[in-house]
């Protein structure tokens, strides 16, 4: 980042100040998501935004080694007290927060002090993978389904805020003001909500957003989650995005939808184009390693079990909700096994890397799974533990090349740190410890 670029960013930010002040913004929250899937933040008063845009906000690289409970692992390439980074807000995504009066938000790109991209910047990796596809003539559009469970406030236990039936309109009626306030806030923030509905588990809801470019899709996933959190708190309730809110119950997913485009045509639309098939086949082949990214917590493997519509099997199917990959006819590919303990930028980046490898290798899909794979002998399960997923990730040359040596090693170190953290924990203890962290 040279002087001209810094001056340009400062001028851009300065031009935004009056408009933000007119909307009563007093400070800007600048967020990034760490390797454990937790959104971290540094904030600046509104008048300091131009300087932050040009020169960044200081943040230690130690956050690359944070676990979900804020303990720090001694990683091979992260975890020490030395060094500093700069958070540069993406001004194109700055958003006035409807659920937090007085605040605006912007996602950060992380650079070193000399203006070079940080090699473990999650958002930067997502951009790099999207650019690799673009160089090959492809455009990707992506979007996330965000699921969460609404509990009563004032307790660390989970007590559903509504007792109405799964998918039932009564659940929406019982929390009508809450639901309306949430949709209104998302809409005011420019989030294109496709649909909103109660889900299966007690107190659970889901919102789906429109497809957009992959980096912005991950940005939107962060914005949606933090808006849900803010509106839920304002109603005296609590929101859990954990993969397993209650041991033995149905958990929260974070399904990723991706479509591949070329020359303005959706290659997943109509009959699936050979390049779209190759992309999907690449994702399918690399699913075991992808689980270390998209199902990155110990709690993920309490959710990723058969007969829970979690996508626990390494198969694909047309509109098959028990397959890890669901082909949504005429639209896109859904990665159903992912959950919301994942960093959305890393989920996007790893999926695109796998898909591009499939295109390069000219891969083809096996026959689709047309029944519940749980009832078919010999069907491959996805990893059944985080340790198995980390091992598959480390053995996957496509994924480790995409991440780079330092980044891939730190991902493995952080995952093994969480494994050690919960080595002797029961499912109930895991659910309790992780319930309100994501």
CSV table of N, CA and C in Angstrom, one decimal, residues 311-414:
chain,number,residue,atom,x,y,z
A,311,UNK,N,-25.9,-33.2,6.8
A,311,UNK,CA,-25.0,-33.5,5.7
A,311,UNK,C,-23.8,-34.2,6.2
A,312,UNK,N,-24.0,-35.3,6.9
A,312,UNK,CA,-22.9,-36.1,7.5
A,312,UNK,C,-22.2,-37.0,6.6
A,313,UNK,N,-22.7,-37.2,5.4
A,313,UNK,CA,-22.1,-38.2,4.5
A,313,UNK,C,-21.4,-37.5,3.3
A,314,UNK,N,-20.3,-38.0,2.8
A,314,UNK,CA,-19.5,-37.4,1.7
A,314,UNK,C,-20.2,-37.8,0.4
A,315,UNK,N,-21.4,-37.4,0.2
A,315,UNK,CA,-22.1,-37.7,-1.1
A,315,UNK,C,-22.8,-36.4,-1.5
A,316,UNK,N,-23.3,-36.4,-2.8
A,316,UNK,CA,-24.1,-35.3,-3.3
A,316,UNK,C,-25.4,-35.9,-3.8
A,317,UNK,N,-26.4,-35.0,-3.9
A,317,UNK,CA,-27.7,-35.4,-4.4
A,317,UNK,C,-28.5,-34.2,-4.8
A,318,UNK,N,-29.4,-34.4,-5.7
A,318,UNK,CA,-30.3,-33.4,-6.2
A,318,UNK,C,-31.4,-33.2,-5.1
A,319,UNK,N,-31.5,-32.1,-4.5
A,319,UNK,CA,-32.5,-31.8,-3.4
A,319,UNK,C,-32.5,-32.8,-2.3
A,320,UNK,N,-31.3,-33.4,-2.0
A,320,UNK,CA,-31.2,-34.4,-0.9
A,320,UNK,C,-30.6,-33.7,0.3
A,321,UNK,N,-31.4,-33.5,1.3
A,321,UNK,CA,-31.0,-32.7,2.5
A,321,UNK,C,-30.2,-33.5,3.5
A,322,UNK,N,-29.9,-34.8,3.2
A,322,UNK,CA,-29.0,-35.5,4.1
A,322,UNK,C,-27.6,-35.7,3.4
A,323,UNK,N,-27.5,-35.2,2.2
A,323,UNK,CA,-26.2,-35.3,1.5
A,323,UNK,C,-25.4,-34.0,2.0
A,324,UNK,N,-24.1,-34.2,2.0
A,324,UNK,CA,-23.2,-33.0,2.4
A,324,UNK,C,-23.3,-31.9,1.3
A,325,UNK,N,-23.5,-32.4,0.1
A,325,UNK,CA,-23.6,-31.4,-1.0
A,325,UNK,C,-25.0,-31.6,-1.7
A,326,UNK,N,-25.8,-30.6,-1.6
A,326,UNK,CA,-27.2,-30.6,-2.2
A,326,UNK,C,-27.2,-29.7,-3.4
A,327,UNK,N,-27.5,-30.3,-4.6
A,327,UNK,CA,-27.7,-29.6,-5.8
A,327,UNK,C,-29.1,-29.0,-5.8
A,328,UNK,N,-29.2,-27.7,-5.7
A,328,UNK,CA,-30.5,-27.0,-5.8
A,328,UNK,C,-30.8,-26.8,-7.2
A,329,UNK,N,-31.7,-27.5,-7.7
A,329,UNK,CA,-32.0,-27.6,-9.2
A,329,UNK,C,-32.1,-26.2,-9.8
A,330,UNK,N,-31.4,-25.9,-10.8
A,330,UNK,CA,-31.5,-24.7,-11.6
A,330,UNK,C,-30.9,-23.5,-10.9
A,331,UNK,N,-30.2,-23.7,-9.8
A,331,UNK,CA,-29.7,-22.5,-9.0
A,331,UNK,C,-28.3,-22.6,-8.6
A,332,UNK,N,-28.0,-23.5,-7.6
A,332,UNK,CA,-26.6,-23.5,-7.1
A,332,UNK,C,-26.3,-24.8,-6.4
A,333,UNK,N,-25.1,-24.8,-5.7
A,333,UNK,CA,-24.7,-25.9,-4.9
A,333,UNK,C,-24.6,-25.5,-3.5
A,334,UNK,N,-25.3,-26.3,-2.6
A,334,UNK,CA,-25.3,-26.0,-1.2
A,334,UNK,C,-24.4,-26.9,-0.4
A,335,UNK,N,-23.5,-26.4,0.4
A,335,UNK,CA,-22.6,-27.2,1.2
A,335,UNK,C,-23.3,-27.2,2.6
A,336,UNK,N,-24.0,-28.4,2.9
A,336,UNK,CA,-24.8,-28.4,4.0
A,336,UNK,C,-24.1,-28.8,5.3
A,337,UNK,N,-22.9,-29.3,5.2
A,337,UNK,CA,-22.2,-29.8,6.4
A,337,UNK,C,-21.6,-28.6,7.2
A,338,UNK,N,-21.5,-27.4,6.7
A,338,UNK,CA,-20.8,-26.3,7.4
A,338,UNK,C,-21.7,-25.8,8.5
A,339,UNK,N,-21.1,-25.2,9.5
A,339,UNK,CA,-21.9,-24.6,10.6
A,339,UNK,C,-21.3,-23.2,10.9
A,340,UNK,N,-21.9,-22.5,11.9
A,340,UNK,CA,-21.5,-21.1,12.1
A,340,UNK,C,-20.4,-20.9,13.2
A,341,UNK,N,-19.7,-22.0,13.5
A,341,UNK,CA,-18.5,-21.8,14.3
A,341,UNK,C,-17.4,-21.6,13.3
A,342,UNK,N,-17.7,-21.7,12.0
A,342,UNK,CA,-16.7,-21.4,10.9
A,342,UNK,C,-16.5,-19.9,10.7
A,343,UNK,N,-15.3,-19.6,10.3
A,343,UNK,CA,-15.0,-18.3,9.8
A,343,UNK,C,-15.6,-18.2,8.4
A,344,UNK,N,-16.5,-17.4,8.1
A,344,UNK,CA,-17.1,-17.4,6.7
A,344,UNK,C,-16.2,-17.1,5.6
A,345,UNK,N,-15.2,-16.3,5.9
A,345,UNK,CA,-14.2,-16.0,4.8
A,345,UNK,C,-13.4,-17.3,4.5
A,346,UNK,N,-13.0,-18.0,5.5
A,346,UNK,CA,-12.2,-19.2,5.3
A,346,UNK,C,-13.1,-20.3,4.7
A,347,UNK,N,-14.4,-20.4,5.0
A,347,UNK,CA,-15.3,-21.3,4.4
A,347,UNK,C,-15.4,-21.1,2.9
A,348,UNK,N,-15.6,-19.8,2.6
A,348,UNK,CA,-15.6,-19.4,1.1
A,348,UNK,C,-14.3,-19.8,0.5
A,349,UNK,N,-13.2,-19.4,1.0
A,349,UNK,CA,-11.9,-19.5,0.4
A,349,UNK,C,-11.6,-21.0,0.1
A,350,UNK,N,-11.8,-21.8,1.1
A,350,UNK,CA,-11.5,-23.3,1.0
A,350,UNK,C,-12.4,-23.9,0.0
A,351,UNK,N,-13.7,-23.6,0.0
A,351,UNK,CA,-14.6,-24.1,-1.0
A,351,UNK,C,-14.2,-23.8,-2.4
A,352,UNK,N,-13.8,-22.5,-2.6
A,352,UNK,CA,-13.4,-22.1,-4.0
A,352,UNK,C,-12.2,-22.8,-4.4
A,353,UNK,N,-11.2,-23.0,-3.5
A,353,UNK,CA,-10.0,-23.7,-3.8
A,353,UNK,C,-10.3,-25.1,-4.3
A,354,UNK,N,-11.2,-25.8,-3.5
A,354,UNK,CA,-11.5,-27.1,-3.9
A,354,UNK,C,-12.2,-27.2,-5.2
A,355,UNK,N,-13.2,-26.3,-5.4
A,355,UNK,CA,-13.9,-26.2,-6.7
A,355,UNK,C,-13.0,-26.0,-7.9
A,356,UNK,N,-12.1,-25.0,-7.7
A,356,UNK,CA,-11.2,-24.7,-8.8
A,356,UNK,C,-10.3,-25.9,-9.2
A,357,UNK,N,-9.8,-26.6,-8.1
A,357,UNK,CA,-9.0,-27.8,-8.4
A,357,UNK,C,-9.8,-28.8,-9.2
A,358,UNK,N,-11.1,-28.9,-8.9
A,358,UNK,CA,-12.0,-29.8,-9.7
A,358,UNK,C,-12.1,-29.5,-11.1
A,359,UNK,N,-12.2,-28.2,-11.4
A,359,UNK,CA,-12.2,-27.7,-12.8
A,359,UNK,C,-10.9,-28.0,-13.5
A,360,UNK,N,-9.8,-27.6,-12.8
A,360,UNK,CA,-8.5,-27.8,-13.4
A,360,UNK,C,-8.2,-29.3,-13.7
A,361,UNK,N,-8.7,-30.2,-12.8
A,361,UNK,CA,-8.5,-31.6,-13.0
A,361,UNK,C,-9.5,-32.3,-13.9
A,362,UNK,N,-10.6,-31.5,-14.3
A,362,UNK,CA,-11.6,-32.1,-15.1
A,362,UNK,C,-12.4,-33.2,-14.4
A,363,UNK,N,-12.7,-33.0,-13.1
A,363,UNK,CA,-13.3,-34.1,-12.4
A,363,UNK,C,-14.8,-34.2,-12.7
A,364,UNK,N,-15.3,-35.4,-12.5
A,364,UNK,CA,-16.7,-35.7,-12.7
A,364,UNK,C,-17.4,-36.3,-11.4
A,365,UNK,N,-18.6,-35.9,-11.3
A,365,UNK,CA,-19.3,-36.4,-10.1
A,365,UNK,C,-19.7,-37.9,-10.2
A,366,UNK,N,-19.7,-38.6,-9.1
A,366,UNK,CA,-20.3,-40.0,-9.1
A,366,UNK,C,-21.8,-39.9,-9.2
A,367,UNK,N,-22.5,-41.0,-9.3
A,367,UNK,CA,-23.9,-41.0,-9.3
A,367,UNK,C,-24.5,-40.3,-8.1
A,368,UNK,N,-25.6,-39.5,-8.2
A,368,UNK,CA,-26.1,-38.8,-7.1
A,368,UNK,C,-26.8,-39.8,-6.1
A,369,UNK,N,-26.8,-39.4,-4.8
A,369,UNK,CA,-27.5,-40.2,-3.8
A,369,UNK,C,-29.0,-39.8,-3.8
A,370,UNK,N,-29.8,-40.8,-4.1
A,370,UNK,CA,-31.2,-40.5,-4.3
A,370,UNK,C,-32.1,-40.9,-3.1
A,371,UNK,N,-31.4,-41.4,-2.0
A,371,UNK,CA,-32.1,-41.8,-0.8
A,371,UNK,C,-31.4,-41.3,0.4
A,372,UNK,N,-31.9,-41.5,1.6
A,372,UNK,CA,-31.1,-41.1,2.8
A,372,UNK,C,-29.9,-42.0,2.9
A,373,UNK,N,-28.7,-41.4,2.8
A,373,UNK,CA,-27.4,-42.2,2.8
A,373,UNK,C,-27.2,-43.0,4.1
A,374,UNK,N,-27.9,-42.7,5.1
A,374,UNK,CA,-27.8,-43.4,6.4
A,374,UNK,C,-28.2,-44.9,6.2
A,375,UNK,N,-29.1,-45.1,5.2
A,375,UNK,CA,-29.6,-46.4,5.0
A,375,UNK,C,-28.9,-47.2,3.8
A,376,UNK,N,-27.8,-46.6,3.4
A,376,UNK,CA,-27.1,-47.3,2.3
A,376,UNK,C,-25.7,-47.8,2.8
A,377,UNK,N,-25.5,-49.1,2.7
A,377,UNK,CA,-24.3,-49.7,3.2
A,377,UNK,C,-23.0,-49.2,2.4
A,378,UNK,N,-22.0,-48.9,3.2
A,378,UNK,CA,-20.7,-48.5,2.6
A,378,UNK,C,-20.5,-47.1,2.2
A,379,UNK,N,-21.5,-46.2,2.5
A,379,UNK,CA,-21.4,-44.8,2.1
A,379,UNK,C,-20.4,-44.1,3.1
A,380,UNK,N,-19.5,-43.3,2.5
A,380,UNK,CA,-18.5,-42.7,3.3
A,380,UNK,C,-19.0,-41.6,4.2
A,381,UNK,N,-18.7,-41.7,5.5
A,381,UNK,CA,-19.0,-40.6,6.4
A,381,UNK,C,-18.0,-39.5,6.3
A,382,UNK,N,-18.4,-38.3,6.6
A,382,UNK,CA,-17.4,-37.3,6.8
A,382,UNK,C,-16.7,-37.5,8.1
A,383,UNK,N,-15.6,-36.8,8.4
A,383,UNK,CA,-14.9,-37.0,9.7
A,383,UNK,C,-15.9,-37.0,10.8
A,384,UNK,N,-15.7,-37.8,11.8
A,384,UNK,CA,-16.6,-37.9,12.9
A,384,UNK,C,-16.0,-37.2,14.2
A,385,UNK,N,-14.8,-36.6,14.0
A,385,UNK,CA,-14.2,-35.8,15.1
A,385,UNK,C,-13.4,-34.7,14.4
A,386,UNK,N,-13.1,-33.7,15.2
A,386,UNK,CA,-12.3,-32.6,14.8
A,386,UNK,C,-10.9,-33.1,14.5
A,387,UNK,N,-10.4,-34.0,15.3
A,387,UNK,CA,-9.0,-34.5,15.0
A,387,UNK,C,-8.9,-35.2,13.6
A,388,UNK,N,-9.9,-36.0,13.3
A,388,UNK,CA,-10.0,-36.6,11.9
A,388,UNK,C,-10.0,-35.5,10.8
A,389,UNK,N,-10.8,-34.5,11.1
A,389,UNK,CA,-10.9,-33.4,10.1
A,389,UNK,C,-9.5,-32.7,9.9
A,390,UNK,N,-8.8,-32.4,11.0
A,390,UNK,CA,-7.5,-31.7,10.9
A,390,UNK,C,-6.5,-32.6,10.2
A,391,UNK,N,-6.5,-33.9,10.5
A,391,UNK,CA,-5.6,-34.8,9.8
A,391,UNK,C,-5.9,-34.8,8.3
A,392,UNK,N,-7.2,-34.8,7.9
A,392,UNK,CA,-7.5,-34.8,6.5
A,392,UNK,C,-7.1,-33.5,5.8
A,393,UNK,N,-7.3,-32.4,6.6
A,393,UNK,CA,-6.8,-31.0,6.0
A,393,UNK,C,-5.3,-31.0,5.8
A,394,UNK,N,-4.6,-31.5,6.8
A,394,UNK,CA,-3.1,-31.5,6.6
A,394,UNK,C,-2.6,-32.4,5.5
A,395,UNK,N,-3.4,-33.4,5.1
A,395,UNK,CA,-3.0,-34.3,4.1
A,395,UNK,C,-3.5,-33.8,2.7
A,396,UNK,N,-4.3,-32.8,2.7
A,396,UNK,CA,-4.9,-32.3,1.4
A,396,UNK,C,-4.0,-31.2,0.8
A,397,UNK,N,-3.3,-31.6,-0.2
A,397,UNK,CA,-2.3,-30.6,-0.8
A,397,UNK,C,-3.0,-29.4,-1.5
A,398,UNK,N,-4.2,-29.6,-2.0
A,398,UNK,CA,-4.9,-28.5,-2.6
A,398,UNK,C,-5.2,-27.4,-1.6
A,399,UNK,N,-5.7,-27.9,-0.4
A,399,UNK,CA,-6.1,-26.9,0.6
A,399,UNK,C,-4.9,-26.3,1.3
A,400,UNK,N,-3.9,-27.1,1.6
A,400,UNK,CA,-2.8,-26.5,2.3
A,400,UNK,C,-2.0,-25.6,1.3
A,401,UNK,N,-2.0,-25.9,0.1
A,401,UNK,CA,-1.3,-24.9,-0.9
A,401,UNK,C,-2.1,-23.6,-0.9
A,402,UNK,N,-3.4,-23.7,-1.0
A,402,UNK,CA,-4.2,-22.5,-1.0
A,402,UNK,C,-4.0,-21.6,0.2
A,403,UNK,N,-3.9,-22.2,1.4
A,403,UNK,CA,-3.7,-21.5,2.6
A,403,UNK,C,-2.3,-21.0,2.8
A,404,UNK,N,-1.3,-21.7,2.2
A,404,UNK,CA,0.1,-21.4,2.5
A,404,UNK,C,0.6,-22.1,3.8
A,405,UNK,N,1.9,-22.2,3.9
A,405,UNK,CA,2.5,-23.0,4.9
A,405,UNK,C,2.2,-22.5,6.3
A,406,UNK,N,2.4,-21.2,6.5
A,406,UNK,CA,2.1,-20.6,7.9
A,406,UNK,C,0.6,-20.6,8.2
A,407,UNK,N,-0.2,-20.3,7.3
A,407,UNK,CA,-1.7,-20.2,7.6
A,407,UNK,C,-2.2,-21.6,7.8
A,408,UNK,N,-1.8,-22.6,7.0
A,408,UNK,CA,-2.3,-24.0,7.2
A,408,UNK,C,-1.8,-24.5,8.5
A,409,UNK,N,-0.6,-24.3,8.9
A,409,UNK,CA,-0.1,-24.8,10.2
A,409,UNK,C,-0.8,-24.1,11.4
A,410,UNK,N,-1.1,-22.8,11.3
A,410,UNK,CA,-1.8,-22.2,12.4
A,410,UNK,C,-3.2,-22.7,12.5
A,411,UNK,N,-3.9,-22.9,11.3
A,411,UNK,CA,-5.2,-23.6,11.4
A,411,UNK,C,-5.2,-24.9,12.2
A,412,UNK,N,-4.2,-25.7,11.9
A,412,UNK,CA,-4.1,-27.0,12.5
A,412,UNK,C,-3.7,-26.8,14.0
A,413,UNK,N,-2.9,-25.8,14.3
A,413,UNK,CA,-2.5,-25.6,15.7
A,413,UNK,C,-3.7,-25.1,16.6
A,414,UNK,N,-4.5,-24.2,16.0
A,414,UNK,CA,-5.7,-23.7,16.7
A,414,UNK,C,-6.7,-24.8,16.9
